[in-house]
Amino acid sequence: MRDQVRVFYYVLAAVSLQVATALAPRWDDIRVKHAWNNVPSNWESFGPPLSNTTIDLHFALQPQYENALIDALYDVSTPGSPKYGAHLSKEQVAQLVAPHRDTMDLVNSWFEYHGIPRSSISVSHGGGWLTVAAVPVFRANEMLGASYQLYQQSGTNDTSLLRTLRYSLPAVLQNHVRTIVPTTDFASPRRHSIGTTADLASRGQGTSNLHPGLVLVTPPDVSWLYRTVAYVPAATDKNSLGVVGYKNQYPSPADLKKFMNKYRTNAADAATYKVIQLNGGGYDPKNPDAESNQNTQSTRALTYPTPLTFYSVGGKIVYLPNLKPGPGDDMLEWLNYVIDQPDVPKTISTSYGNYERGFPPDYTIALCDLFAQLGARGVSVLFPSGNDGVGKGACLATDGSGKAQFIPEFPASCPYVTSVGGTTGGTTSKSRETAADLSGGGFSNHFRRPSYQDEVVPKFLEQLGSQYAGMYNAQGRGIPDISAQALNVVVMTNKIFDTNNGTSNSTPISASIISLLNDYLISTDRAPLGFLNPLLYGNLRQAMNDITSGSNPGCNTPGFSAIGGWDPVTGLGTPDFLNLQTLRDLMDIF
Ligand SMILES: *[C@@H]1O[C@H](CO)[C@@H](O)[C@H](O)[C@H]1NC(C)=O
Ligand SMILES: *[C@@H]1O[C@H](CO)[C@@H](O)[C@H](O)[C@H]1NC(C)=O
Ligand SMILES: *[C@@H]1O[C@H](CO)[C@@H](O)[C@H](O)[C@H]1NC(C)=O
């Protein structure tokens, strides 16, 4: 009897050992997820951080239903769809992006294996990500086969960032974890305005740097050109506009007041905005920045009295050697914050971006889906297409082949945002609106062409023929979608009127016009526009002013040309508010 029991236990032990071996994944069998061959150009390493340094890691998980979010996004954004305009709530989006139970179980047992306390794990970024707080860097290195070091952007005093040149994942997790941030993402957002001197000028010296002879672009010019002059916002209790600033670049209410006094005299007393600070973002109205001033001044002047929110996202803190890395990944931190809010401004303008090729593809794809979450919730998200035409410098490919390759921008290249290029002229009856030379444009290397571009982009490529073959991805998402005034746009900074150039101007101008349209729709009991592109490339295409001259030189080439129809310089063209209103109304009649 005793022997039988013993045999029974032996068998049981053997069986359970086998089961355990079959179920316990080999956490040490790791595969590289993303790696750079060298430290990305313009970055320097300062070596490993202090041994007690910790890092918050964000894990994007594979959703249970792979296409559910994007299908829902197109359902609510495509005119003619039965669900057009039926935007989703935060909770509905969370259900769409939720990972499968098996994914959660697997990832949790991996965390357990590495001794990650349950209490440090939370669901984030609208439900599809996990955030693990305060992981010791040595533990992160061990989990991810990584080597985190402090990196700083050369020639800046920016705070150093904790990044690694490579990271790996256990083979069994490769299909469950889409990306981990921060790891190999080096290209932090940078502003897209050029040339303002007001923020460098000594405070209070003189009141204007405006050069005689320049044709200035002011809010009255823009509202005349894009025909918003007569529109009075009527849904200001429900509609609002958001402007995002990074790197401790924020506006000044005093400058805004002076600007409004000059260009929106009926509104000067209400020259206010709400400030939300996150990720260590500062706010010192006495020390404003021209980029953020321009973004708030033009949106406020064009959409007053629509409420305005300014997000100050951190990321530029004076570097203190070896002391403390800067907080998180700027864009991801903003997304986490905004997606977590039950109510989000209906239109959001961000005049920042960077070269797509500086970001790992996994990272851009996962972030692009977070912008899609905003679209599904009825938010229009606009980004500049960049100021370097088709690219700056020799544009040598990063693969060392010595070939030149045009350099598109991200997030402009994400198909779920609306990217905005630049134009100039047309603000007086004497000139025509043409492409601005600096207008960023081209084709993504990370994102395929979305179906809403299938009608117009091939037409452009046909006209282009074999010119630039191999220098761009003909199957890629075309950039930009639309455009607006970019040059000689007036801004007031530190009590001095000045101008600046860039798609940084075009983006808040376009966002203002979209915000007025949202106001019009909401005040007539209709859904806001949300994700714009299927609508812009569809029913509203004819409402745009087609820009048919100019080009965007770069990479030692003449660049692309603006032609009739869509082009990778000015997109579909510049927005005409009255036409947009009319064509949007027609959609509800027929
Ligand atoms: C880490 O170590 C440094 C130097 O030993 C010390 O000054 C710092 O307070 C420590 N930080 C934490 C979070 O323990
Ligand atoms: C960085 O800080 C140093 C010391 O304050 C200063 O001399 C230098 O000009 C700064 N560099 C930049 C690019 O701001
Ligand atoms: C903006 O561009 C125009 C046209 O190229 C140029 O005349 C002007 O000086 C530029 N302004 C700034 C601030 O760089």
XYZ file of C-alpha atoms and ligand atoms in Angstrom:
632
model
C 0.000 0.000 0.000
C 2.710 2.405 1.020
C 4.706 1.579 -2.164
C 1.646 2.148 -4.304
C 1.147 5.559 -2.783
C 4.791 6.367 -3.350
C 4.603 5.313 -7.016
C 1.468 7.380 -7.396
C 3.275 10.418 -6.041
C 6.258 9.816 -8.303
C 3.955 9.688 -11.308
C 2.137 12.807 -10.170
C 5.434 14.622 -9.635
C 6.709 13.603 -13.057
C 3.489 14.678 -14.747
C 3.355 18.023 -13.002
C 7.029 18.666 -13.766
C 6.295 18.039 -17.436
C 3.266 20.292 -17.356
C 5.254 22.995 -15.631
C 8.059 22.750 -18.194
C 5.588 22.919 -21.051
C 3.791 25.926 -19.591
C 6.673 27.955 -18.220
C 7.901 29.939 -21.181
C 11.623 30.227 -21.683
C 12.030 33.793 -20.514
C 15.742 33.677 -21.290
C 15.150 32.901 -24.988
C 15.151 36.531 -26.103
C 15.047 38.075 -29.578
C 15.992 41.604 -30.595
C 12.906 43.796 -30.988
C 14.656 46.951 -32.203
C 18.279 48.107 -32.402
C 20.326 50.986 -33.796
C 23.794 50.260 -35.194
C 25.200 53.473 -33.753
C 24.217 56.233 -31.394
C 21.748 58.243 -33.524
C 23.366 61.344 -35.022
C 23.151 64.470 -32.882
C 23.001 62.461 -29.675
C 25.771 61.774 -27.160
C 26.010 59.194 -24.403
C 26.931 60.110 -20.847
C 27.179 56.491 -19.737
C 25.002 54.532 -17.317
C 22.925 56.372 -14.706
C 23.406 56.052 -10.933
C 22.788 52.467 -9.887
C 19.670 53.339 -7.881
C 17.946 54.999 -10.879
C 14.498 53.719 -11.811
C 12.470 54.011 -15.000
C 8.750 53.828 -15.802
C 8.206 51.394 -18.665
C 5.179 51.422 -20.958
C 4.201 48.218 -22.787
C 1.892 48.394 -25.815
C 0.030 45.076 -25.964
C -1.486 43.375 -28.965
C -5.244 43.996 -28.885
C -7.533 40.962 -28.790
C -9.309 42.133 -31.968
C -6.525 43.331 -34.178
C -8.461 45.710 -36.438
C -11.293 46.700 -34.144
C -10.062 50.217 -33.342
C -9.222 51.199 -36.899
C -12.451 49.678 -38.283
C -14.417 51.676 -35.718
C -12.417 54.810 -36.530
C -13.320 54.579 -40.218
C -16.955 53.677 -39.418
C -17.442 56.902 -37.471
C -15.307 59.066 -39.786
C -16.335 58.023 -43.294
C -19.287 59.916 -44.783
C -21.979 57.514 -45.947
C -21.186 54.953 -43.255
C -24.286 54.234 -41.112
C -22.205 55.077 -38.035
C -20.816 58.360 -39.405
C -20.444 60.841 -36.535
C -21.358 58.273 -33.833
C -18.105 58.851 -31.964
C -17.100 56.487 -29.186
C -16.663 57.125 -25.488
C -13.429 56.571 -23.613
C -14.853 53.282 -22.253
C -15.968 52.041 -25.687
C -12.490 52.657 -27.078
C -10.944 50.841 -24.107
C -12.984 47.742 -24.972
C -11.801 47.829 -28.577
C -8.117 48.017 -27.721
C -8.128 45.592 -24.766
C -5.611 42.756 -25.082
C -6.594 39.069 -24.974
C -6.567 37.411 -21.544
C -3.766 35.115 -22.672
C -1.628 38.141 -23.520
C -2.234 39.593 -20.059
C -1.486 36.256 -18.363
C 1.719 35.774 -20.295
C 2.987 39.294 -19.713
C 2.069 39.142 -16.027
C 3.943 35.885 -15.530
C 6.967 37.434 -17.239
C 6.752 40.387 -14.821
C 6.409 37.935 -11.913
C 9.472 35.986 -13.058
C 11.458 39.229 -12.850
C 10.067 40.099 -9.426
C 8.021 43.105 -10.599
C 5.542 43.893 -7.796
C 1.896 43.767 -8.900
C 1.283 47.093 -7.200
C 3.607 48.838 -9.672
C 1.616 47.694 -12.740
C -1.308 49.705 -14.123
C -3.379 49.751 -17.299
C -2.670 52.898 -19.338
C -3.078 54.726 -22.659
C -6.752 53.966 -23.032
C -6.600 50.268 -22.090
C -4.146 48.734 -24.555
C -0.948 49.440 -22.647
C 0.540 48.503 -19.284
C 2.691 50.920 -17.332
C 5.171 49.548 -14.827
C 6.310 52.255 -12.441
C 9.817 52.652 -11.044
C 11.595 49.632 -12.492
C 15.239 49.658 -11.320
C 17.365 50.226 -14.398
C 19.443 47.083 -13.748
C 16.170 45.093 -13.778
C 15.003 46.736 -17.007
C 18.383 45.875 -18.572
C 17.974 42.256 -17.492
C 14.351 41.922 -18.690
C 14.960 43.546 -22.069
C 18.540 42.550 -22.815
C 19.103 46.311 -22.833
C 21.819 48.703 -21.730
C 20.147 51.926 -20.624
C 22.395 54.982 -20.614
C 21.946 58.719 -20.300
C 21.816 60.447 -23.683
C 21.667 64.131 -24.473
C 20.979 65.881 -27.744
C 24.254 67.460 -28.876
C 24.471 71.230 -28.724
C 21.563 71.600 -26.315
C 21.144 71.947 -22.596
C 18.169 69.616 -22.664
C 17.779 67.163 -19.883
C 19.399 63.785 -20.507
C 17.173 60.862 -21.414
C 17.446 57.216 -20.397
C 17.513 55.233 -23.598
C 19.090 52.035 -24.917
C 20.490 51.338 -28.379
C 18.801 47.933 -28.461
C 16.179 45.937 -26.659
C 14.893 42.391 -26.859
C 11.848 40.408 -25.854
C 11.372 36.737 -25.000
C 10.450 34.875 -28.193
C 7.061 33.912 -26.713
C 6.156 37.590 -26.228
C 7.070 38.814 -29.698
C 3.476 38.555 -30.916
C 1.982 39.937 -27.718
C 4.023 43.073 -27.036
C 3.966 45.678 -29.814
C 6.522 48.077 -28.403
C 8.087 49.215 -25.154
C 8.693 52.897 -24.372
C 11.116 54.379 -23.564
C 13.695 52.156 -25.208
C 15.214 53.110 -28.567
C 13.148 56.243 -29.309
C 15.539 59.169 -29.657
C 13.728 61.715 -31.817
C 11.897 63.918 -29.336
C 9.447 66.501 -30.705
C 10.892 69.823 -31.835
C 9.116 73.002 -32.714
C 8.419 73.887 -36.322
C 8.877 77.626 -36.433
C 11.878 79.395 -37.875
C 13.458 82.708 -37.418
C 11.762 84.531 -34.595
C 14.187 86.746 -32.844
C 11.776 88.232 -30.345
C 12.463 85.585 -27.721
C 16.156 86.393 -27.921
C 15.742 90.156 -28.115
C 16.497 92.005 -24.942
C 13.315 92.451 -22.971
C 11.422 95.653 -23.457
C 13.755 97.072 -26.103
C 11.602 98.504 -28.883
C 8.214 97.169 -29.822
C 8.666 95.793 -33.300
C 11.087 93.806 -35.378
C 8.803 93.954 -38.392
C 10.745 94.779 -41.508
C 9.248 97.403 -43.768
C 8.352 95.887 -47.118
C 7.388 92.439 -45.810
C 3.809 91.454 -46.550
C 2.751 90.456 -43.057
C 0.210 87.737 -42.366
C -2.123 88.631 -39.504
C -5.328 87.020 -38.197
C -7.519 89.469 -40.175
C -5.633 88.471 -43.361
C -6.110 84.793 -42.610
C -9.808 85.118 -41.816
C -10.291 87.114 -45.017
C -8.374 84.593 -47.143
C -10.014 81.492 -45.668
C -13.379 83.238 -45.275
C -14.154 82.991 -41.568
C -14.748 86.739 -41.114
C -18.509 86.592 -40.695
C -18.700 83.511 -38.500
C -19.545 83.976 -34.818
C -18.937 80.888 -32.620
C -22.147 79.722 -30.949
C -21.241 76.465 -29.183
C -18.606 77.768 -26.801
C -20.118 75.836 -23.904
C -19.462 72.533 -25.701
C -16.664 73.148 -28.162
C -13.026 73.855 -27.303
C -9.616 73.896 -28.913
C -6.342 72.487 -27.563
C -2.760 73.590 -28.292
C 0.137 71.382 -27.232
C 3.581 72.761 -26.361
C 6.666 70.727 -25.496
C 10.035 71.358 -23.871
C 8.858 74.035 -21.461
C 7.902 76.323 -24.322
C 4.812 78.169 -23.184
C 2.888 81.356 -24.010
C 2.334 84.594 -22.138
C -1.099 86.092 -21.431
C 0.456 89.584 -21.484
C 1.730 89.028 -25.028
C -1.617 87.529 -26.020
C -3.402 90.599 -24.706
C -1.207 92.957 -26.729
C -1.694 90.788 -29.802
C -5.480 90.731 -29.374
C -5.524 94.494 -28.783
C -4.041 94.914 -32.198
C -5.666 92.148 -34.239
C -8.909 91.227 -32.466
C -9.896 94.443 -30.766
C -13.340 93.233 -29.705
C -11.815 90.404 -27.710
C -8.785 91.775 -25.922
C -10.310 91.526 -22.456
C -10.986 87.835 -22.898
C -7.482 86.975 -24.033
C -7.202 83.963 -21.783
C -6.513 80.263 -21.936
C -6.402 77.352 -19.531
C -3.009 75.776 -18.805
C -2.476 72.071 -18.096
C 1.044 71.085 -17.062
C 2.237 67.503 -17.365
C 5.377 65.384 -17.480
C 7.265 68.078 -15.591
C 6.078 70.795 -17.979
C 6.574 74.282 -16.596
C 4.654 77.506 -16.908
C 6.330 80.842 -16.325
C 4.302 83.467 -18.230
C 7.151 85.961 -17.777
C 9.459 83.829 -19.860
C 7.424 82.899 -22.935
C 8.473 81.253 -26.156
C 7.617 82.438 -29.676
C 6.347 79.031 -30.828
C 3.761 78.707 -28.067
C 2.894 82.385 -28.271
C 2.243 82.062 -31.987
C 0.123 78.916 -31.518
C -2.064 80.484 -28.837
C -2.248 83.944 -30.429
C -3.404 82.755 -33.828
C -5.928 80.215 -32.497
C -7.287 82.692 -29.960
C -7.618 85.503 -32.490
C -9.243 83.278 -35.114
C -11.664 81.351 -32.885
C -12.504 83.711 -30.008
C -14.572 83.139 -27.843
C -14.026 79.380 -28.245
C -12.297 78.153 -25.051
C -8.595 77.369 -25.470
C -6.481 74.899 -23.486
C -2.693 74.994 -23.564
C -0.837 71.785 -22.597
C 2.674 72.371 -21.304
C 4.472 69.047 -21.679
C 7.902 68.857 -20.030
C 11.094 67.532 -21.496
C 13.516 70.421 -21.343
C 15.101 70.758 -17.966
C 18.605 72.081 -17.601
C 20.967 69.159 -17.683
C 22.511 68.186 -14.378
C 25.347 65.763 -15.044
C 24.629 62.234 -13.852
C 21.971 63.339 -11.482
C 18.592 62.547 -12.872
C 17.237 61.599 -16.267
C 14.331 63.589 -17.653
C 10.844 62.185 -17.292
C 9.315 59.751 -19.819
C 8.691 60.073 -23.521
C 7.105 63.485 -24.175
C 4.550 62.474 -26.782
C 3.520 59.278 -25.009
C 3.072 61.120 -21.706
C 0.796 63.686 -23.357
C -1.214 60.927 -25.062
C -1.600 59.026 -21.806
C -2.884 62.140 -20.095
C -5.302 63.260 -22.774
C -6.712 59.802 -23.557
C -7.460 59.346 -19.870
C -9.732 62.424 -19.795
C -13.456 61.828 -20.275
C -13.704 65.056 -22.294
C -11.074 66.154 -24.765
C -11.018 69.369 -26.871
C -12.637 68.643 -30.244
C -9.670 70.041 -32.172
C -6.012 69.736 -31.140
C -3.101 71.552 -32.770
C 0.498 70.488 -32.114
C 3.245 72.368 -33.965
C 5.955 69.850 -33.133
C 7.364 66.743 -34.787
C 10.582 65.168 -35.955
C 12.024 62.994 -38.706
C 10.128 59.726 -38.995
C 13.377 57.833 -39.455
C 14.567 58.873 -35.992
C 11.794 56.820 -34.415
C 11.651 53.012 -34.348
C 8.815 51.767 -36.617
C 7.184 49.872 -33.701
C 7.042 53.105 -31.772
C 5.475 55.183 -34.548
C 2.888 52.477 -35.279
C 1.857 52.132 -31.632
C 1.657 55.918 -31.148
C -0.299 56.319 -34.366
C -2.960 54.005 -32.921
C -3.180 56.284 -29.881
C -3.949 59.203 -32.204
C -6.568 56.900 -33.799
C -8.169 56.541 -30.343
C -8.612 60.312 -30.242
C -10.109 60.287 -33.744
C -12.575 57.540 -32.803
C -13.663 59.745 -29.915
C -14.413 62.638 -32.275
C -11.214 64.661 -31.910
C -9.508 66.279 -34.936
C -5.730 66.014 -34.485
C -3.428 68.234 -36.598
C 0.369 68.146 -36.978
C 2.793 70.129 -39.177
C 4.465 68.444 -42.147
C 7.842 70.013 -41.266
C 9.978 72.870 -42.544
C 12.639 71.080 -44.551
C 10.822 70.503 -47.827
C 11.552 66.916 -48.876
C 14.453 66.816 -46.406
C 17.433 68.719 -45.068
C 21.054 68.221 -46.127
C 22.259 65.303 -48.225
C 19.543 62.989 -46.827
C 21.761 59.910 -46.905
C 19.842 56.757 -46.022
C 20.495 55.415 -42.523
C 21.455 51.976 -43.892
C 24.903 53.204 -44.897
C 24.209 52.507 -48.581
C 25.180 56.065 -49.514
C 21.849 56.540 -51.317
C 19.799 59.671 -50.788
C 16.314 59.261 -49.392
C 13.698 61.932 -48.737
C 12.910 62.410 -45.047
C 9.224 62.548 -44.027
C 8.086 63.729 -40.595
C 6.272 61.975 -37.765
C 3.515 62.278 -36.436
C 2.588 63.886 -39.805
C 3.162 60.473 -41.426
C 0.594 58.756 -39.184
C -2.485 58.190 -41.378
C -4.832 58.949 -38.449
C -3.742 62.575 -38.025
C -4.185 65.463 -40.446
C -0.820 66.799 -41.598
C -0.496 70.434 -42.595
C 1.930 71.896 -45.139
C 2.764 75.552 -45.839
C 1.731 78.198 -48.350
C 2.456 81.877 -48.927
C 0.849 84.766 -50.841
C -2.798 85.371 -51.569
C -3.473 87.638 -48.610
C -3.707 90.652 -50.893
C -5.588 90.850 -54.140
C -2.239 91.316 -55.893
C -0.836 87.833 -55.267
C -1.878 84.244 -55.607
C -1.450 81.644 -52.885
C 1.418 79.276 -53.730
C 3.382 76.569 -51.957
C 5.969 77.776 -49.431
C 9.444 76.401 -50.233
C 9.859 75.060 -46.738
C 6.658 72.973 -46.817
C 7.485 69.458 -45.622
C 6.051 66.747 -47.834
C 6.611 63.288 -49.195
C 5.787 59.684 -48.416
C 6.040 57.664 -45.236
C 8.438 54.756 -44.915
C 6.557 53.381 -41.889
C 2.911 53.633 -43.000
C 1.293 52.330 -46.159
C -0.969 54.564 -48.196
C -4.403 54.694 -46.499
C -7.402 53.941 -48.726
C -8.703 57.525 -48.473
C -5.675 58.551 -50.566
C -6.165 55.855 -53.215
C -7.930 58.152 -55.614
C -5.632 61.176 -55.517
C -2.095 60.016 -54.694
C -1.662 57.640 -57.676
C -2.659 60.558 -59.950
C 0.227 62.574 -58.584
C 2.637 59.645 -58.895
C 1.592 59.123 -62.478
C 2.470 62.723 -63.306
C 5.766 62.393 -61.455
C 6.809 59.406 -63.524
C 10.274 58.072 -62.798
C 11.639 61.269 -61.273
C 13.068 60.524 -57.796
C 12.514 56.770 -58.209
C 14.063 55.023 -55.194
C 14.228 58.227 -53.149
C 10.751 57.848 -51.693
C 8.297 55.062 -50.881
C 5.648 55.124 -53.619
C 3.433 52.824 -51.508
C 3.688 55.102 -48.467
C 1.156 57.442 -46.879
C 1.361 60.789 -48.678
C 2.089 63.963 -46.671
C 0.638 66.589 -46.164
C -3.175 66.381 -46.264
C -3.850 70.117 -46.376
C -1.905 73.365 -46.043
C -2.182 76.970 -44.895
C -0.177 80.189 -44.557
C 3.361 79.563 -43.278
C 5.474 82.663 -43.957
C 5.770 86.100 -42.352
C 3.111 85.315 -39.785
C 3.018 87.943 -37.058
C 3.624 86.968 -33.442
C 4.072 89.047 -30.293
C 6.716 87.810 -27.876
C 8.157 89.688 -24.916
C 6.200 92.775 -25.986
C 7.822 92.774 -29.430
C 5.998 92.213 -32.699
C 7.908 89.894 -34.988
C 7.255 87.328 -37.681
C 8.113 83.713 -37.990
C 8.027 81.108 -40.707
C 7.058 77.473 -40.640
C 4.320 74.884 -40.791
C 4.079 75.748 -37.090
C 1.982 78.647 -38.339
C -0.032 76.592 -40.816
C -1.110 74.034 -38.216
C -2.863 76.296 -35.675
C -4.392 78.321 -38.534
C -5.891 75.147 -40.045
C -6.934 73.894 -36.605
C -8.751 77.206 -36.014
C -10.796 76.784 -39.174
C -11.613 73.174 -38.265
C -12.580 74.342 -34.779
C -14.986 76.932 -36.222
C -16.546 74.201 -38.370
C -16.883 72.033 -35.272
C -18.583 74.948 -33.565
C -20.975 75.269 -36.498
C -21.837 71.551 -36.442
C -22.231 71.341 -32.664
C -24.344 74.484 -32.501
C -26.683 72.918 -35.079
C -26.930 69.649 -33.091
C -24.595 67.670 -35.274
C -21.506 65.613 -34.399
C -18.101 67.314 -34.628
C -15.803 66.377 -37.515
C -13.463 64.061 -35.570
C -10.858 62.293 -37.718
C -10.867 64.549 -40.775
C -9.123 62.709 -43.573
C -11.830 60.430 -45.043
C -14.097 63.494 -45.157
C -11.453 65.861 -46.559
C -10.440 63.429 -49.299
C -14.119 62.632 -49.929
C -17.079 64.979 -49.775
C -15.125 68.096 -48.751
C -12.306 67.840 -51.287
C -13.854 70.460 -53.550
C -14.045 72.914 -50.649
C -10.279 73.336 -50.589
C -8.363 75.992 -52.528
C -6.199 73.851 -54.779
C -2.619 75.181 -54.751
C -0.997 74.611 -58.128
C 2.359 76.397 -58.051
C 5.545 76.280 -56.018
C 7.629 73.360 -54.779
C 9.456 72.044 -51.717
C 13.179 71.722 -52.489
C 15.462 69.692 -50.236
C 17.976 66.821 -50.187
C 19.885 68.693 -52.946
C 16.895 68.346 -55.298
C 14.174 70.750 -56.513
C 11.683 68.673 -54.484
C 8.112 67.956 -55.509
C 5.891 70.443 -57.352
C 2.464 71.653 -56.332
C 0.061 70.700 -59.142
C -3.688 70.513 -59.693
C -5.181 67.992 -57.257
C -3.287 66.477 -54.341
C 0.482 66.908 -54.178
C 3.166 66.177 -51.542
C 3.777 69.920 -51.025
C 0.356 71.398 -50.204
C -1.853 68.273 -50.008
C -5.414 68.963 -51.132
C -4.919 72.709 -50.663
C -5.933 75.383 -48.160
C -9.282 75.418 -46.314
C -12.116 77.661 -47.436
C -14.470 77.936 -44.482
C -17.617 78.955 -46.390
C -17.139 76.159 -48.926
C -16.493 73.645 -46.162
C -19.679 74.751 -44.401
C -21.723 74.478 -47.600
C -20.419 71.068 -48.664
C -20.812 69.711 -45.127
C -24.450 70.926 -45.129
C -25.085 69.250 -48.476
C -24.069 65.913 -46.950
C -27.071 66.136 -44.631
C -29.504 67.100 -47.390
C -28.703 64.463 -49.991
C 20.650 57.489 -5.329
O 21.996 57.563 -4.914
C 22.481 58.899 -4.801
C 23.978 58.846 -4.520
O 24.322 57.707 -3.816
C 21.698 59.629 -3.730
O 22.144 60.982 -3.633
C 20.218 59.621 -4.127
O 19.442 60.222 -3.120
C 19.734 58.192 -4.362
N 18.401 58.262 -4.915
C 17.409 57.498 -4.494
C 16.110 57.677 -5.202
O 17.532 56.692 -3.598
C 23.995 75.777 -22.204
O 24.303 76.324 -20.948
C 25.565 76.987 -20.904
C 25.837 77.413 -19.471
O 24.712 78.031 -18.895
C 25.538 78.172 -21.891
O 26.790 78.807 -21.901
C 25.210 77.653 -23.283
O 25.086 78.727 -24.184
C 23.919 76.842 -23.282
N 23.744 76.248 -24.602
C 22.574 76.260 -25.259
C 22.585 75.605 -26.614
O 21.561 76.742 -24.808
C 10.383 84.049 -43.901
O 10.469 83.762 -45.267
C 10.469 84.939 -46.076
C 10.394 84.488 -47.519
O 11.394 83.570 -47.791
C 11.711 85.763 -45.768
O 11.699 86.951 -46.546
C 11.709 86.114 -44.283
O 12.898 86.783 -43.948
C 11.588 84.867 -43.444
N 11.408 85.242 -42.058
C 12.101 84.728 -41.064
C 11.751 85.235 -39.710
O 12.980 83.888 -41.222
